[in-house]
Short mmCIF file of C-alpha atoms in Angstrom, two decimals:
data_model
loop_
_atom_site.label_atom_id
_atom_site.label_comp_id
_atom_site.label_asym_id
_atom_site.label_seq_id
_atom_site.Cartn_x
_atom_site.Cartn_y
_atom_site.Cartn_z
CA MET Y 106 38.70 1.03 -21.25
CA VAL Y 107 37.87 -2.68 -20.46
CA LYS Y 108 36.21 -3.71 -23.61
CA LEU Y 109 39.97 -2.15 -25.01
CA LEU Y 110 41.60 -3.67 -22.71
CA ALA Y 111 39.59 -7.17 -23.24
CA LEU Y 112 40.18 -6.63 -27.07
CA SER Y 113 43.99 -6.09 -26.10
CA ASN Y 114 44.50 -9.62 -24.03
CA PRO Y 115 42.58 -12.93 -24.71
CA PHE Y 116 43.17 -13.68 -21.27
CA PHE Y 117 42.13 -10.74 -19.98
CA SER Y 118 38.45 -10.61 -21.74
CA PHE Y 119 37.75 -13.95 -19.90
CA PHE Y 120 38.29 -11.56 -16.29
CA ALA Y 121 36.41 -8.69 -18.60
CA THR Y 122 33.15 -10.34 -19.45
CA GLN Y 123 32.74 -11.47 -15.22
CA TYR Y 124 33.03 -7.53 -15.24
CA MET Y 125 30.95 -5.79 -17.78
CA GLU Y 126 27.73 -8.86 -16.21
CA THR Y 127 28.33 -7.49 -12.50
CA ILE Y 128 28.09 -4.21 -13.59
CA SER Y 129 25.31 -3.96 -16.76
CA ARG Y 130 23.76 -6.62 -12.99
CA GLN Y 131 23.67 -3.55 -10.68
CA VAL Y 132 22.48 -1.02 -12.90
CA VAL Y 133 19.15 -3.35 -14.22
CA GLU Y 134 18.15 -5.05 -11.44
CA PRO Y 135 17.46 -2.97 -8.75
CA VAL Y 136 18.25 -3.67 -4.74
CA SER Y 137 15.69 -5.93 -3.61
CA ASP Y 138 13.36 -4.84 -1.12
CA GLU Y 139 14.78 -7.34 1.72
CA THR Y 140 18.73 -6.30 0.77
CA LEU Y 141 17.26 -2.34 2.11
CA ILE Y 142 15.63 -3.69 4.73
CA GLN Y 143 18.59 -5.30 6.00
CA GLN Y 144 20.89 -2.14 5.40
CA PHE Y 145 18.72 -0.10 7.68
CA LYS Y 146 18.60 -2.94 10.44
CA ASP Y 147 22.49 -2.08 9.89
CA GLY Y 148 21.69 1.35 10.28
CA ALA Y 149 21.50 3.09 7.29
CA PRO Y 150 18.70 4.91 7.34
CA SER Y 151 18.80 6.10 3.44
CA ALA Y 152 18.02 2.67 2.92
CA PHE Y 153 14.71 2.93 3.98
CA ASP Y 154 13.90 6.15 2.22
CA GLU Y 155 14.70 4.22 -0.49
CA LEU Y 156 11.90 1.63 0.56
CA TYR Y 157 9.31 5.48 1.15
CA PHE Y 158 9.74 6.27 -2.67
CA ARG Y 159 8.86 2.98 -4.25
CA HIS Y 160 6.41 1.81 -1.98
CA LEU Y 161 4.86 4.92 -1.13
CA PRO Y 162 2.53 4.93 -4.77
CA HIS Y 163 1.32 1.70 -4.09
CA VAL Y 164 0.44 2.88 -0.37
CA TYR Y 165 -1.69 6.28 -1.02
CA LYS Y 166 -3.48 4.54 -4.08
CA ARG Y 167 -4.94 2.17 -1.91
CA VAL Y 168 -5.84 4.55 1.23
CA ARG Y 169 -7.19 6.80 -1.09
CA TYR Y 170 -10.07 4.39 -1.87
CA VAL Y 171 -10.96 4.01 1.59
CA VAL Y 172 -10.09 6.90 3.03
CA PRO Y 173 -11.47 10.22 2.40
CA GLU Y 174 -9.76 12.51 0.20
CA THR Y 175 -8.49 15.22 3.00
CA ASP Y 176 -7.38 11.71 5.70
CA VAL Y 177 -5.68 10.52 2.69
CA GLU Y 178 -2.52 11.92 3.30
CA ASP Y 179 -1.97 11.20 6.38
CA VAL Y 180 -3.14 8.08 7.05
CA THR Y 181 -0.05 7.34 4.51
CA GLN Y 182 2.56 8.83 6.11
CA GLU Y 183 1.17 7.41 9.53
CA VAL Y 184 1.60 4.12 7.93
CA PHE Y 185 5.76 4.87 6.84
CA ILE Y 186 5.97 5.69 10.32
CA ALA Y 187 4.19 2.37 11.35
CA ALA Y 188 6.56 0.94 9.89
CA LEU Y 189 10.25 2.91 10.67
CA HIS Y 190 9.73 2.41 13.88
CA SER Y 191 8.84 -1.30 13.18
CA LEU Y 192 10.99 -2.07 10.72
CA LYS Y 193 14.10 -3.42 13.16
CA GLY Y 194 11.16 -6.19 14.29
CA PHE Y 195 10.59 -7.82 10.50
CA ARG Y 196 11.31 -11.66 10.02
CA GLY Y 197 11.02 -11.49 6.38
CA GLU Y 198 8.29 -14.03 7.18
CA SER Y 199 6.06 -12.34 4.45
CA GLN Y 200 7.25 -10.20 1.78
CA PHE Y 201 7.67 -6.19 2.66
CA SER Y 202 4.98 -5.46 0.18
CA THR Y 203 2.37 -7.53 2.26
CA TRP Y 204 3.61 -6.35 5.58
CA LEU Y 205 3.14 -2.98 4.55
CA ARG Y 206 -0.48 -3.76 2.57
CA THR Y 207 -1.63 -5.29 5.93
CA LEU Y 208 0.15 -2.47 8.51
CA THR Y 209 -2.20 -0.12 6.37
CA ASN Y 210 -5.05 -2.45 7.03
CA HIS Y 211 -4.67 -1.66 10.32
CA LYS Y 212 -3.75 2.09 10.47
CA VAL Y 213 -7.17 2.31 8.06
CA ALA Y 214 -8.77 0.47 10.77
CA GLU Y 215 -7.24 2.85 13.15
CA PHE Y 216 -8.31 6.20 11.24
CA TYR Y 217 -12.26 4.61 11.26
CA ARG Y 218 -11.66 3.94 15.25
CA LYS Y 219 -10.67 7.07 16.09
CA ARG Y 220 -13.10 8.70 14.49
CA THR Y 221 -15.78 6.80 15.87
CA ARG Y 222 -14.68 7.62 18.81
CA LYS Y 223 -14.96 11.21 17.88
CA ARG Y 224 -18.27 10.36 16.58
CA GLU Y 225 -17.16 12.99 13.89
CA PRO Y 226 -20.28 13.09 10.47
CA GLN Y 227 -19.68 10.91 7.53
CA THR Y 228 -20.75 12.98 4.49
CA GLU Y 229 -21.07 16.77 5.05
CA ALA Y 230 -17.04 18.18 6.29
CA LEU Y 231 -15.47 15.62 3.77
CA SER Y 232 -17.56 16.51 0.61
CA GLU Y 233 -17.17 19.27 1.32
CA VAL Y 234 -13.23 20.53 2.92
CA SER Y 235 -12.33 17.58 -0.30
CA GLY Y 236 -13.54 19.62 -2.69
CA ARG Y 237 -12.14 23.35 -2.02
CA ALA Y 238 -8.57 21.13 -1.21
CA ILE Y 239 -8.99 19.58 -4.37
CA GLY Y 240 -10.61 21.58 -6.95
CA GLU Y 241 -13.10 18.42 -7.21
CA THR Y 242 -16.76 18.32 -8.56
CA SER Y 243 -18.83 17.58 -4.83
CA ASP Y 244 -20.30 15.39 -7.24
CA ARG Y 245 -17.94 12.90 -7.36
CA LEU Y 246 -16.33 13.44 -4.12
CA GLU Y 247 -19.98 12.38 -3.03
CA GLU Y 248 -19.94 8.98 -4.94
CA ARG Y 249 -16.49 8.52 -3.92
CA ILE Y 250 -18.29 9.12 0.02
CA VAL Y 251 -20.49 6.54 -1.18
CA LEU Y 252 -18.47 3.99 -2.56
CA GLN Y 253 -15.50 3.53 0.25
CA ASN Y 254 -18.76 3.21 3.01
CA ALA Y 255 -19.73 1.26 1.55
CA LEU Y 256 -16.02 -1.50 0.96
CA GLN Y 257 -15.80 -0.71 4.21
CA SER Y 258 -19.41 -2.34 4.96
CA LEU Y 259 -17.36 -5.58 2.97
CA PRO Y 260 -15.95 -8.41 4.54
CA GLU Y 261 -12.33 -7.77 4.68
CA ARG Y 262 -11.26 -10.82 2.74
CA TYR Y 263 -13.84 -8.83 -0.53
CA ARG Y 264 -12.43 -5.72 0.38
CA GLU Y 265 -9.19 -7.02 0.23
CA VAL Y 266 -9.07 -8.31 -3.76
CA ILE Y 267 -11.29 -5.16 -4.77
CA LEU Y 268 -8.02 -3.54 -3.80
CA MET Y 269 -5.67 -5.43 -4.62
CA ARG Y 270 -6.80 -4.86 -8.60
CA LEU Y 271 -8.10 -1.49 -8.41
CA ALA Y 272 -6.40 -0.16 -6.08
CA GLU Y 273 -3.21 -1.62 -6.14
CA ASP Y 274 -3.56 -2.43 -10.09
CA LEU Y 275 -2.87 -6.21 -9.32
CA GLN Y 276 -2.82 -9.06 -12.14
CA PHE Y 277 -4.77 -11.39 -11.32
CA ASN Y 278 -2.06 -14.46 -11.10
CA GLU Y 279 -0.27 -11.59 -8.74
CA ILE Y 280 -3.02 -11.31 -6.32
CA ALA Y 281 -4.18 -15.05 -6.20
CA GLU Y 282 0.00 -15.16 -5.50
CA ILE Y 283 0.23 -12.66 -2.30
CA THR Y 284 -2.99 -14.60 -1.08
CA GLN Y 285 -1.42 -18.36 -2.33
CA GLN Y 286 -4.94 -19.37 -3.67
CA ASN Y 287 -4.68 -20.23 -7.37
CA LEU Y 288 -6.15 -18.24 -9.88
CA GLU Y 289 -9.09 -19.42 -10.44
CA ALA Y 290 -9.96 -18.61 -6.84
CA VAL Y 291 -9.05 -15.40 -6.71
CA LYS Y 292 -11.56 -14.48 -10.60
CA SER Y 293 -14.20 -15.88 -8.31
CA LEU Y 294 -13.54 -14.02 -4.80
CA PHE Y 295 -13.40 -11.07 -6.59
CA ARG Y 296 -16.76 -11.94 -9.08
CA ARG Y 297 -18.41 -13.07 -5.32
CA ALA Y 298 -16.89 -9.03 -3.81
CA LEU Y 299 -18.72 -7.32 -6.55
CA THR Y 300 -21.62 -8.83 -6.64
CA ALA Y 301 -21.81 -7.51 -2.27
CA LEU Y 302 -20.37 -4.16 -3.35
CA ARG Y 303 -23.35 -3.84 -5.90
CA ASP Y 304 -26.08 -5.36 -3.97
CA HIS Y 305 -24.92 -3.41 -0.46
CA LEU Y 306 -25.07 0.45 -3.29
CA LYS Y 307 -29.14 -1.44 -4.24
CA GLU Y 308 -29.89 -1.02 -0.37
CA THR Y 309 -27.77 2.40 0.57
CA PRO Y 310 -29.59 4.99 -0.54
CA MET A 7 -28.59 -28.80 -12.25
CA ASN A 8 -25.67 -27.52 -9.98
CA GLN A 9 -23.46 -28.57 -12.81
CA HIS A 10 -24.87 -25.77 -15.07
CA LYS A 11 -24.88 -23.23 -12.39
CA GLN A 12 -21.41 -23.95 -11.45
CA ASN A 13 -20.69 -23.82 -14.91
CA SER A 14 -22.52 -20.59 -15.49
CA PHE A 15 -20.13 -18.97 -12.80
CA SER A 16 -16.86 -20.32 -14.03
CA ALA A 17 -18.68 -18.56 -17.42
CA GLN A 18 -19.22 -15.21 -15.29
CA ASP A 19 -16.22 -15.06 -13.53
CA GLU A 20 -13.04 -15.30 -16.41
CA ARG A 21 -15.07 -12.63 -18.70
CA LEU A 22 -14.74 -10.31 -15.69
CA ALA A 23 -11.90 -10.56 -14.91
CA ALA A 24 -11.53 -9.88 -18.47
CA PHE A 25 -13.61 -6.95 -18.55
CA SER A 26 -11.73 -5.65 -15.35
CA ASP A 27 -8.45 -5.65 -17.24
CA GLN A 28 -9.70 -3.58 -19.98
CA ALA A 29 -11.48 -1.07 -17.87
CA ALA A 30 -7.85 -1.20 -16.49
CA ALA A 31 -6.04 -0.49 -20.05
CA GLY A 32 -8.34 1.74 -20.69
CA LYS A 33 -9.33 0.23 -23.78
CA ILE A 34 -13.07 -0.40 -21.83
CA HIS A 35 -15.82 2.43 -20.94
CA GLN A 36 -19.48 1.12 -20.65
CA ALA A 37 -20.49 -2.45 -20.06
CA GLU A 38 -21.42 -4.87 -22.48
CA VAL A 39 -24.25 -4.88 -24.60
CA ASP A 40 -24.50 -8.75 -24.66
CA ALA A 41 -23.45 -9.48 -21.99
CA GLY A 42 -27.04 -10.96 -18.94
CA GLU A 43 -28.14 -8.32 -16.38
CA ASP A 44 -25.98 -9.90 -13.92
CA LEU A 45 -23.19 -9.79 -15.83
CA ARG A 46 -23.60 -6.90 -17.19
CA THR A 47 -24.29 -4.92 -13.61
CA LEU A 48 -21.73 -6.15 -11.89
CA GLU A 49 -19.89 -4.41 -14.99
CA GLU A 50 -21.40 -0.98 -14.65
CA THR A 51 -20.76 -1.65 -9.98
CA LEU A 52 -16.96 -1.84 -12.01
CA LEU A 53 -16.86 1.04 -13.58
CA ARG A 54 -18.53 2.62 -11.46
CA LEU A 55 -15.86 2.23 -9.02
CA GLN A 56 -12.75 3.23 -11.89
CA ASN A 57 -14.25 6.35 -12.37
CA ALA A 58 -15.05 7.68 -8.98
CA PHE A 59 -11.21 7.01 -8.40
CA PRO A 60 -8.48 8.65 -9.92
CA SER A 61 -6.33 5.93 -11.40
CA GLU A 62 -3.11 7.69 -12.23
CA SER A 63 -0.97 7.36 -9.89
CA ILE A 64 0.72 11.05 -7.31
CA SER A 65 3.41 12.73 -9.08
CA THR A 66 7.48 12.72 -8.08
CA ALA A 67 6.79 15.91 -6.73
CA THR A 68 4.67 14.92 -4.25
CA VAL A 69 6.50 11.98 -3.48
CA LYS A 70 9.38 13.91 -3.32
CA GLN A 71 7.47 16.53 -0.65
CA MET A 72 5.23 14.35 1.19
CA HIS A 73 8.90 12.38 2.01
CA VAL A 74 10.18 15.43 3.04
CA ARG A 75 7.11 15.88 5.02
CA PHE A 76 7.53 12.34 6.16
CA LYS A 77 10.95 13.25 7.05
CA ALA A 78 9.71 15.96 9.79
CA ARG A 79 7.15 14.37 10.72
CA ALA A 80 9.58 11.34 12.37
CA ARG A 81 11.98 13.61 13.16
CA ARG A 82 9.55 15.45 15.78
CA GLU A 83 8.49 12.48 17.25
CA ALA A 84 12.28 10.87 17.87
CA GLN A 85 12.13 14.50 19.83
CA GLN A 86 9.06 14.32 22.00
CA GLU A 87 9.99 9.95 22.61
CA LYS A 88 13.50 11.21 23.77
CA LYS A 89 13.97 9.86 27.17
CA PRO A 90 13.15 12.35 30.42
CA PHE A 91 17.10 13.99 31.53
CA TRP A 92 17.47 12.06 34.37
CA LYS A 93 16.25 8.69 32.74
CA GLN A 94 18.92 9.51 30.71
CA TRP A 95 21.02 9.70 33.35
CA LEU A 96 19.99 6.84 35.62
CA ALA A 97 20.87 4.93 32.05
CA PRO A 98 24.24 2.96 31.50
CA GLN A 99 26.47 5.03 29.65
CA PRO A 100 28.81 4.18 27.11
CA SER A 101 32.36 3.45 28.27
CA LEU A 102 33.43 6.28 27.00
CA GLN A 103 31.18 8.65 27.75
CA PHE A 104 30.53 7.23 31.18
CA GLY A 105 34.88 7.82 31.75
CA VAL A 106 34.54 10.58 30.98
CA MET A 107 31.97 11.93 33.62
CA LEU A 108 33.97 10.56 36.25
CA ALA A 109 37.13 11.45 35.34
CA ALA A 110 35.25 14.92 35.77
CA LEU A 111 33.93 14.21 38.65
CA VAL A 112 36.54 13.39 40.45
CA LEU A 113 38.65 15.73 39.71
CA ALA A 114 36.39 18.65 40.41
CA ALA A 115 35.94 15.61 43.83
CA GLY A 116 39.53 16.12 44.65
CA TRP A 117 39.87 20.69 43.79
CA PHE A 118 37.37 20.51 45.90
CA LEU A 119 39.68 18.64 49.14
CA PHE A 120 42.24 20.00 48.05
CA GLN A 121 41.53 23.63 47.98
CA GLN A 122 40.88 23.54 51.50
CA PRO A 123 43.85 23.70 54.13
CA ILE A 124 43.78 21.12 56.24
CA GLY A 125 46.51 23.61 59.56
CA THR A 126 47.01 21.94 61.81
CA SER A 127 47.55 25.43 64.01
CA GLY A 128 45.24 28.39 64.28
CA ALA A 129 42.00 28.14 64.73
CA ALA A 130 39.85 24.87 65.76
CA SER A 131 36.56 24.75 64.85
CA GLY A 132 38.09 26.14 60.85
CA SER A 133 40.29 22.43 61.41
CA ALA A 134 37.26 21.10 61.67
CA GLU A 135 34.40 22.83 59.20
CA ASN A 136 37.62 21.53 57.33
CA SER A 137 37.55 17.65 57.55
CA ALA A 138 33.21 18.00 58.08
CA LEU A 139 33.66 19.23 54.54
CA GLY A 140 36.08 16.87 53.31
CA LEU A 141 33.91 13.97 55.17
CA VAL A 142 30.84 15.17 53.38
CA ALA A 143 32.49 14.76 50.02
CA LEU A 144 34.15 12.06 50.98
CA ALA A 145 30.53 10.96 51.58
CA PHE A 146 29.23 12.03 47.85
CA LEU A 147 32.53 10.16 46.26
CA GLY A 148 31.53 6.47 47.99
CA ALA A 149 28.46 7.19 46.74
CA LEU A 150 28.12 7.70 43.34
CA PHE A 151 30.70 5.11 43.00
CA PHE A 152 27.90 3.28 44.42
CA ILE A 153 25.17 3.93 42.18
CA VAL A 154 27.91 3.62 39.27
CA TRP A 155 28.68 0.30 40.24
CA ILE A 156 25.59 -1.21 40.54
CA ARG A 157 24.22 0.56 37.59
CA ARG A 158 26.86 -1.86 35.39
CA LYS A 159 26.41 -5.06 37.39
CA LYS A 160 22.95 -4.89 35.88
#
């Protein structure tokens, strides 16, 4: 309709082009996290749902690398509950994804703190219950537990670079941008992190 | 000597990064044969990590199910966090709600006062009882206004 009018009236064509560009921009460009956060702050709870759908897969994958399979969903939901409660205080000094990553790390640390307090055995329940729950071989689950423990024992910056690259599937240049380091430094950090992990795994029987 | 070591590490950084990219893209499934011992074991560690954890993202159906559970949990937690009723009553009320409540109280008090016959004749005890009741109601109203006034001043 707009196109027809634009063809028939040259005066109208300029406005029609502008209109079409605006429409296509709206279709192509998704609403930014910042806009959604502002909408949420202005009283639109559905904006948080959009943030949830957008970021859940990344958070889930990240949590999966460091938390036993049976607790992954619970810890992930904890992250979003915490985000829901504190989003109004989010000042936008960092990107939402960075903020969420920090929140995830806190929740994972909290999970391990609680577990230590409860003095739950590390491996026994995990391999059996998780195996039944998701139908995976116990060997693979045992391997996952060994790796999760090794990852947890690494210094935070080492763990962080491994999680960003492997769990979140971020490219090295993206990691460099997020951590505000140069590309070479990130690649070097990644090698040192893997070296530390390898050495830790060697020591683990 | 140090320069040589530095160069060697830089080369390893680059090779390991490239290996990681290719492994993530599913193009490599085993450590490179021509890599030195150190690099090869690092590549094996990387592959070990990748093989242990599922690389595929969670399905849309799972995301939707999790979202439903998330909403239910958020609602449940919001209900649990609700203030006890007495705190709600003492908290400053929104103006409309507050006005309606006040009007209802005044009406109830007025109705109560005018229901009592204030007789000049008849038993003296009845008259005394009526005025006592009226005084109690007035005192109650006064106290109520005082509390409200204090709360609104804050």
